[in-house]
Amino acid sequence: MPDIALDSFAYRQFDDPKYGGTKIEIPKQEFMSKVLEFYEQRKAIADEFQDRPVLVDGYAPFCKHLFMPNFDDSILDGAMEITAENEHLLKTAYEARNEKELPVLVRFFPGESVTPPVSKYLDLILYSRDQILKEHREMGINEVLEDAPWRLISIKGQSVPYEIPMNPITVMRNELISQGGSGVPIDRKAYMKSVEYWQKHAAIH
């Protein structure tokens, strides 16, 4: 049994042409095959050389990151730096990531207005199976999950092999598990780090 399974929350990155962020154009099964191949290779290296952990700790014990080189030129960065030349292109809208969540105000570059670079790396965000089941209970979602201990919930194309701060509104929403968050209280230091980054960057929709 694989250690990682693709969670249905991430399907929108493959299936929704209006998704705001990194879009994946290759089939889900092909994508996961590449991910699992890399994961097994990284595990072997870590076991032999005590290298950097394969799964890097995230913002809570149930969250991990798997960083890997991008393997497909269709995967582009999901955010861009705001400059004097592109600032006028920014838009805002109220959006929810699924029908169970409360819409929140977001700021973004319309995809047709900018040309993001091909991603150098992928940040694969994993939640534990137990955490996904907990969130599903809170939101009244009935879904049978595979037994894999980790669920891939989000894929971020980016230029660096380390975690980029999550958007401030996501940090806030995470307090509200009944409205699509993870139930983790706000960490002020992490929140201010997020603000510092996202004052200068915006997602691409």
Backbone as numpy.savetxt, mean C-alpha at the origin, in Angstrom:
# Nx Ny Nz CAx CAy CAz Cx Cy Cz
1.93 -24.55 1.44 1.10 -23.36 1.44 1.98 -22.10 1.44
1.73 -21.15 0.54 2.51 -19.91 0.52 2.30 -19.11 1.81
3.30 -18.33 2.18 3.19 -17.47 3.37 2.36 -16.23 3.10
2.21 -15.84 1.83 1.54 -14.59 1.47 0.43 -14.87 0.46
-0.74 -14.27 0.70 -1.86 -14.36 -0.24 -2.31 -12.95 -0.59
-2.78 -12.77 -1.81 -3.30 -11.47 -2.23 -4.66 -11.24 -1.61
-4.80 -10.14 -0.86 -6.08 -9.83 -0.22 -7.00 -9.12 -1.21
-8.29 -9.33 -1.05 -9.27 -8.72 -1.96 -9.23 -7.20 -1.90
-8.75 -6.63 -0.79 -8.64 -5.17 -0.68 -7.71 -4.62 -1.75
-6.73 -5.41 -2.18 -5.77 -4.95 -3.19 -6.25 -5.17 -4.62
-7.39 -5.84 -4.80 -7.86 -6.12 -6.15 -8.08 -4.84 -6.96
-8.48 -3.77 -6.26 -8.77 -2.51 -6.96 -7.56 -2.00 -7.72
-6.36 -2.33 -7.26 -5.16 -1.88 -7.95 -4.98 -2.60 -9.29
-5.59 -3.75 -9.44 -5.56 -4.50 -10.69 -6.78 -4.22 -11.56
-7.94 -4.00 -10.92 -9.21 -4.02 -11.64 -9.85 -2.66 -11.87
-9.54 -1.66 -11.04 -10.23 -0.38 -11.10 -9.38 0.65 -11.86
-9.79 1.04 -13.07 -9.00 2.01 -13.84 -8.95 3.39 -13.18
-9.87 3.65 -12.25 -9.91 4.95 -11.57 -9.16 4.92 -10.24
-8.51 3.80 -9.93 -7.80 3.70 -8.66 -6.75 4.80 -8.54
-6.69 5.45 -7.37 -5.72 6.51 -7.13 -4.47 5.99 -6.46
-3.43 5.78 -7.22 -2.19 5.23 -6.69 -1.57 4.28 -7.70
-0.74 3.38 -7.24 -0.05 2.45 -8.13 -1.03 1.45 -8.74
-1.10 1.43 -10.05 -1.96 0.49 -10.77 -1.11 -0.67 -11.30
-1.67 -1.87 -11.24 -0.97 -3.06 -11.70 -1.70 -3.61 -12.92
-1.01 -3.67 -14.05 -1.65 -4.07 -15.31 -1.47 -5.55 -15.63
-0.58 -6.23 -14.94 -0.40 -7.66 -15.22 -1.40 -8.47 -14.38
-1.74 -9.69 -14.79 -2.73 -10.49 -14.05 -2.30 -10.75 -12.60
-3.29 -10.88 -11.75 -3.02 -11.09 -10.32 -2.14 -12.32 -10.08
-2.48 -13.42 -10.73 -1.74 -14.67 -10.50 -0.27 -14.52 -10.92
-0.04 -13.85 -12.04 1.33 -13.63 -12.51 2.09 -12.73 -11.54
1.43 -11.69 -11.06 2.06 -10.79 -10.11 2.46 -11.53 -8.84
1.53 -12.31 -8.29 1.81 -13.02 -7.05 2.89 -14.08 -7.24
2.96 -14.68 -8.41 4.01 -15.65 -8.68 5.38 -15.00 -8.57
5.52 -13.78 -9.10 6.78 -13.03 -9.01 7.09 -12.67 -7.56
6.06 -12.24 -6.84 6.25 -11.85 -5.44 6.72 -13.04 -4.61
6.05 -14.16 -4.75 6.40 -15.34 -3.95 7.77 -15.89 -4.31
8.13 -15.81 -5.59 9.47 -16.24 -6.01 10.54 -15.38 -5.34
10.34 -14.06 -5.35 11.30 -13.16 -4.71 11.35 -13.39 -3.21
10.18 -13.57 -2.61 10.10 -13.79 -1.16 10.90 -15.02 -0.75
10.76 -16.10 -1.47 11.49 -17.33 -1.14 12.99 -17.14 -1.32
13.39 -16.39 -2.34 14.81 -16.10 -2.54 15.36 -15.26 -1.39
14.60 -14.27 -0.98 15.03 -13.41 0.13 15.12 -14.20 1.43
14.20 -15.10 1.66 14.25 -15.93 2.87 15.53 -16.75 2.90
15.90 -17.31 1.77 17.11 -18.14 1.71 18.35 -17.32 2.01
18.41 -16.10 1.48 19.56 -15.22 1.74 19.61 -14.83 3.20
18.47 -14.48 3.76 18.42 -14.05 5.16 18.84 -15.18 6.09
18.40 -16.39 5.79 18.75 -17.54 6.63 20.26 -17.81 6.60
20.87 -17.62 5.42 22.28 -17.95 5.26 23.20 -16.85 5.78
22.85 -15.60 5.50 23.76 -14.50 5.81 23.27 -13.59 6.93
22.11 -13.89 7.52 21.54 -13.01 8.55 21.43 -11.59 8.02
20.95 -11.49 6.82 20.82 -10.21 6.13 19.66 -9.41 6.75
19.38 -8.23 6.18 18.22 -7.45 6.58 16.98 -8.34 6.58
16.11 -8.20 7.57 14.92 -9.06 7.63 14.14 -9.06 6.32
13.63 -10.21 5.96 12.83 -10.31 4.74 11.59 -9.44 4.86
10.89 -9.56 5.98 9.71 -8.74 6.25 10.09 -7.67 7.26
9.96 -6.43 6.84 10.36 -5.28 7.66 9.16 -4.83 8.49
9.38 -4.53 9.76 8.29 -4.11 10.65 7.59 -2.87 10.11
6.25 -2.87 10.23 5.45 -1.72 9.84 5.01 -0.91 11.04
3.89 -0.20 10.90 3.45 0.73 11.94 2.79 0.06 13.13
2.54 -1.24 13.02 1.92 -2.01 14.11 2.41 -3.45 14.00
2.29 -4.25 15.08 2.80 -5.63 15.04 2.20 -6.49 13.93
0.98 -6.18 13.51 0.32 -6.98 12.48 0.70 -6.56 11.06
1.53 -5.52 10.93 1.88 -4.97 9.62 3.36 -5.21 9.31
3.63 -5.70 8.11 5.00 -5.89 7.63 5.13 -5.34 6.21
6.38 -5.08 5.82 6.67 -4.63 4.46 7.63 -5.61 3.81
7.37 -5.91 2.55 8.31 -6.66 1.72 8.73 -5.72 0.59
10.00 -5.34 0.56 10.51 -4.45 -0.48 11.21 -5.28 -1.54
10.86 -5.02 -2.80 11.47 -5.77 -3.89 11.67 -4.87 -5.10
12.64 -5.19 -5.97 12.80 -4.42 -7.20 11.56 -4.56 -8.09
11.22 -3.49 -8.77 10.12 -3.56 -9.72 10.51 -4.49 -10.88
9.58 -5.32 -11.31 9.85 -6.29 -12.36 9.01 -6.06 -13.61
8.25 -4.95 -13.67 7.39 -4.70 -14.82 7.36 -3.21 -15.12
7.67 -2.83 -16.36 7.76 -1.42 -16.72 6.42 -0.70 -16.73
5.32 -1.46 -16.62 4.01 -0.81 -16.58 3.67 -0.29 -15.18
4.47 -0.68 -14.18 4.21 -0.24 -12.80 4.93 1.08 -12.57
4.15 2.12 -12.30 4.68 3.47 -12.16 4.57 3.95 -10.72
5.35 4.98 -10.40 5.26 5.57 -9.06 3.84 6.06 -8.81
3.38 5.88 -7.58 2.01 6.26 -7.23 1.88 7.66 -6.68
3.01 8.39 -6.58 2.99 9.75 -6.06 4.12 10.54 -6.70
3.99 11.87 -6.66 5.02 12.74 -7.23 5.27 13.92 -6.31
6.47 14.48 -6.43 6.79 15.70 -5.68 6.02 16.87 -6.27
5.54 17.75 -5.40 4.85 18.96 -5.82 5.88 20.04 -6.11
5.81 20.63 -7.29 6.75 21.69 -7.68 5.97 22.92 -8.13
6.69 24.02 -8.32 6.05 25.24 -8.81 5.45 25.02 -10.20
6.04 24.10 -10.96 5.58 23.84 -12.32 4.33 22.98 -12.37
4.11 22.12 -11.38 2.95 21.22 -11.46 1.89 21.48 -10.39
2.14 22.40 -9.49 1.21 22.63 -8.38 -0.19 22.99 -8.87
-0.27 23.70 -10.00 -1.59 24.11 -10.51 -2.43 22.93 -11.00
-1.82 21.77 -11.14 -2.54 20.59 -11.62 -3.25 19.83 -10.51
-2.97 20.16 -9.25 -3.54 19.43 -8.12 -5.06 19.56 -8.07
-5.71 18.46 -7.71 -7.16 18.41 -7.53 -7.48 17.86 -6.15
-8.71 18.05 -5.70 -9.18 17.46 -4.45 -10.53 16.78 -4.67
-10.82 15.79 -3.84 -12.10 15.09 -3.92 -12.30 14.31 -2.63
-13.56 13.99 -2.34 -13.87 13.08 -1.24 -13.93 11.66 -1.80
-13.14 10.77 -1.21 -13.07 9.40 -1.73 -13.08 8.39 -0.59
-13.66 7.22 -0.86 -13.59 6.06 0.04 -12.92 4.93 -0.73
-12.14 4.12 -0.02 -11.43 3.03 -0.70 -12.34 1.85 -1.03
-13.46 1.76 -0.33 -14.48 0.77 -0.66 -15.81 1.25 -0.09
-16.88 0.52 -0.36 -18.22 0.97 0.00 -18.45 0.98 1.51
-17.62 0.32 2.28 -17.78 0.26 3.73 -17.15 1.45 4.45
-16.27 2.17 3.78 -15.52 3.24 4.43 -16.20 4.59 4.30
-15.89 5.48 5.24 -16.31 6.87 5.12 -15.42 7.59 4.11
-16.00 8.39 3.20 -15.16 9.17 2.29 -14.36 10.22 3.06
-13.13 10.44 2.61 -12.27 11.45 3.21 -11.73 12.35 2.10
-11.30 13.55 2.48 -10.78 14.51 1.52 -9.36 14.12 1.11
-9.12 14.04 -0.19 -7.79 13.69 -0.70 -7.33 14.72 -1.72
-6.01 14.85 -1.83 -5.39 15.75 -2.81 -4.56 14.90 -3.76
-4.63 15.19 -5.06 -3.97 14.31 -6.01 -3.68 15.02 -7.33
-2.77 14.42 -8.09 -2.55 14.79 -9.48 -3.40 13.89 -10.36
-4.22 14.43 -11.27 -4.91 13.57 -12.23 -3.89 12.83 -13.10
-4.10 11.55 -13.31 -3.14 10.74 -14.04 -2.88 11.24 -15.45
-3.90 11.85 -16.08 -3.73 12.31 -17.45 -2.93 13.61 -17.53
-2.66 14.23 -16.38 -1.97 15.53 -16.37 -0.48 15.43 -16.10
-0.03 14.27 -15.61 1.38 14.12 -15.25 1.93 12.81 -15.82
3.24 12.71 -15.87 3.89 11.49 -16.36 4.80 10.94 -15.26
4.29 10.02 -14.45 5.13 9.46 -13.38 6.20 8.54 -13.94
7.33 8.43 -13.25 8.39 7.53 -13.71 8.05 6.07 -13.43
8.70 5.18 -14.16 8.60 3.75 -13.85 9.21 3.53 -12.46
8.53 2.77 -11.64 8.99 2.54 -10.27 10.28 1.73 -10.26
11.19 2.10 -9.36 12.40 1.30 -9.15 12.13 0.14 -8.19
11.22 0.39 -7.24 10.96 -0.61 -6.20 9.46 -0.73 -5.96
9.08 -1.84 -5.35 7.71 -2.05 -4.88 7.74 -2.23 -3.37
6.88 -1.50 -2.69 6.65 -1.70 -1.26 5.37 -2.50 -1.14
5.49 -3.75 -0.76 4.34 -4.64 -0.61 3.94 -4.64 0.86
2.76 -4.10 1.14 2.30 -3.94 2.51 1.46 -5.15 2.90
1.86 -5.81 3.97 1.22 -7.03 4.43 0.55 -6.83 5.78
-0.65 -7.40 5.92 -1.34 -7.47 7.21 -1.46 -8.96 7.58
-1.43 -9.22 8.87 -1.62 -10.60 9.30 -3.05 -11.06 9.01
-3.21 -12.35 8.83 -4.54 -12.91 8.59 -5.47 -12.60 9.75
-4.96 -12.67 10.98 -5.79 -12.39 12.15 -6.29 -10.95 12.14
-5.45 -10.00 11.71 -5.87 -8.61 11.67 -6.96 -8.40 10.62
-6.81 -9.03 9.47 -7.83 -8.91 8.43 -9.16 -9.47 8.92
-9.12 -10.61 9.60 -10.36 -11.19 10.15 -10.99 -10.26 11.17
-10.17 -9.61 12.00 -10.66 -8.67 13.00 -11.36 -7.49 12.33
-10.73 -6.93 11.30 -11.33 -5.80 10.59 -12.61 -6.21 9.88
-12.63 -7.40 9.32 -13.83 -7.88 8.65 -15.00 -8.01 9.63
-14.72 -8.52 10.83 -15.78 -8.64 11.84 -16.35 -7.26 12.19
-15.47 -6.28 12.37 -15.91 -4.94 12.75 -16.75 -4.29 11.66
-16.45 -4.60 10.40 -17.14 -3.96 9.28 -18.24 -4.81 8.69
-18.49 -5.99 9.28 -19.56 -6.85 8.80 -19.27 -7.49 7.46
-18.01 -7.78 7.18 -17.62 -8.41 5.92 -17.49 -9.92 6.13
-18.17 -10.68 5.29 -18.07 -12.14 5.34 -17.27 -12.62 4.13
-16.06 -13.06 4.37 -15.19 -13.51 3.29 -14.31 -14.65 3.80
-14.26 -15.72 3.04 -13.40 -16.86 3.40 -11.97 -16.53 2.98
-11.03 -16.65 3.92 -9.63 -16.33 3.64 -8.80 -17.61 3.56
-7.79 -17.59 2.67 -6.83 -18.69 2.65 -6.08 -18.72 3.98
-5.37 -19.82 4.23 -4.67 -19.99 5.50 -3.32 -19.27 5.57
-2.89 -18.63 4.50 -1.60 -17.92 4.50 -1.56 -16.94 5.66
-0.47 -16.90 6.43 -0.40 -16.02 7.60 -0.34 -14.54 7.28
0.04 -14.19 6.04 0.14 -12.78 5.64 -0.71 -12.50 4.42
-1.35 -11.32 4.43 -2.21 -10.89 3.34 -1.63 -9.63 2.71
-1.45 -9.64 1.39 -0.96 -8.46 0.68 -2.13 -7.51 0.45
-2.11 -6.36 1.15 -3.25 -5.45 1.08 -2.99 -4.23 0.21
-1.71 -3.92 -0.07 -1.42 -2.72 -0.86 -0.06 -2.84 -1.52
0.03 -2.29 -2.72 1.27 -2.30 -3.50 1.62 -0.87 -3.85
2.79 -0.43 -3.45 3.21 0.94 -3.73 4.45 0.94 -4.62
4.31 1.51 -5.81 5.46 1.72 -6.66 6.18 2.98 -6.22
7.51 2.92 -6.06 8.24 4.07 -5.53 9.70 4.01 -5.97
10.44 5.07 -5.66 11.83 5.19 -6.11 12.83 4.75 -5.06
12.36 4.40 -3.86 13.27 4.05 -2.76 12.88 2.70 -2.15
13.85 1.94 -1.60 13.57 0.62 -1.04 13.26 0.65 0.45
12.52 1.64 0.88 12.12 1.73 2.28 10.75 2.41 2.35
10.15 2.38 3.53 8.78 2.84 3.69 8.66 4.35 3.54
7.71 4.78 2.73 7.32 6.18 2.63 6.16 6.40 3.60
6.15 7.52 4.35 5.08 7.73 5.33 3.69 7.63 4.69
2.78 6.97 5.39 1.41 6.91 4.89 0.78 8.30 4.97
-0.24 8.50 4.15 -0.92 9.79 4.10 -1.53 10.13 5.47
-1.47 11.40 5.90 -2.02 11.77 7.21 -3.47 11.34 7.43
-4.29 11.44 6.40 -5.70 11.08 6.59 -5.83 9.57 6.81
-4.91 8.78 6.26 -4.91 7.34 6.51 -4.53 7.05 7.95
-3.57 7.81 8.48 -3.19 7.67 9.88 -4.40 7.92 10.77
-5.17 8.98 10.47 -6.36 9.30 11.26 -7.42 8.21 11.13
-7.67 7.77 9.90 -8.72 6.77 9.68 -8.38 5.46 10.37
-7.10 5.17 10.52 -6.72 3.90 11.14 -7.19 3.78 12.59
-7.51 4.90 13.23 -8.08 4.82 14.58 -9.48 4.23 14.57
-10.17 4.34 13.44 -11.59 3.99 13.37 -11.76 2.64 12.68
-11.64 1.57 13.43 -11.69 0.24 12.82 -13.06 -0.06 12.22
-14.12 0.53 12.77 -15.46 0.27 12.23 -15.70 1.01 10.92
-14.81 1.95 10.57 -14.98 2.73 9.35 -13.85 2.48 8.34
-13.20 1.34 8.47 -12.19 0.97 7.49 -10.76 1.09 7.97
-10.55 1.50 9.22 -9.20 1.59 9.76 -8.77 0.30 10.42
-7.59 0.34 11.03 -7.04 -0.87 11.65 -7.15 -0.87 13.16
-7.66 0.24 13.74 -7.83 0.31 15.18 -6.57 0.70 15.93
-5.59 1.28 15.23 -4.33 1.68 15.86 -4.40 3.17 16.21
-4.15 3.53 17.49 -4.17 4.95 17.88 -3.13 5.76 17.13
-3.40 7.05 16.98 -2.47 7.95 16.29 -1.19 8.12 17.10
-0.08 7.95 16.42 1.24 8.25 16.98 1.62 9.64 16.48
1.67 10.62 17.39 1.87 12.01 16.96 3.17 12.19 16.18
4.23 11.55 16.62 5.52 11.68 15.94 5.43 11.15 14.51
4.81 9.99 14.35 4.65 9.41 13.02 3.73 10.27 12.16
2.70 10.84 12.80 1.76 11.69 12.06 2.47 12.92 11.52
3.29 13.56 12.34 3.99 14.77 11.90 5.02 14.45 10.81
5.62 13.27 10.88 6.53 12.84 9.82 5.76 12.66 8.52
4.54 12.13 8.63 3.68 11.97 7.47 3.32 13.32 6.86
2.96 14.28 7.71 2.62 15.62 7.23 3.81 16.24 6.49
4.99 16.10 7.06 6.20 16.67 6.45 6.40 16.14 5.03
6.17 14.83 4.84 6.35 14.25 3.51 5.24 14.68 2.55
3.98 14.58 3.00 2.86 14.79 2.09 2.54 16.26 1.85
3.17 17.17 2.59 3.09 18.58 2.23 3.79 18.83 0.90
4.76 17.96 0.59 5.60 18.16 -0.60 5.32 17.16 -1.71
4.39 16.23 -1.47 4.07 15.20 -2.46 2.56 15.02 -2.57
2.12 14.43 -3.66 0.70 14.11 -3.83 0.58 12.82 -4.63
-0.48 12.07 -4.34 -0.75 10.83 -5.06 -1.17 11.13 -6.49
-1.06 10.14 -7.34 -1.48 10.25 -8.74 -2.71 9.38 -8.94
-3.79 9.98 -9.42 -5.05 9.27 -9.64 -5.36 9.17 -11.13
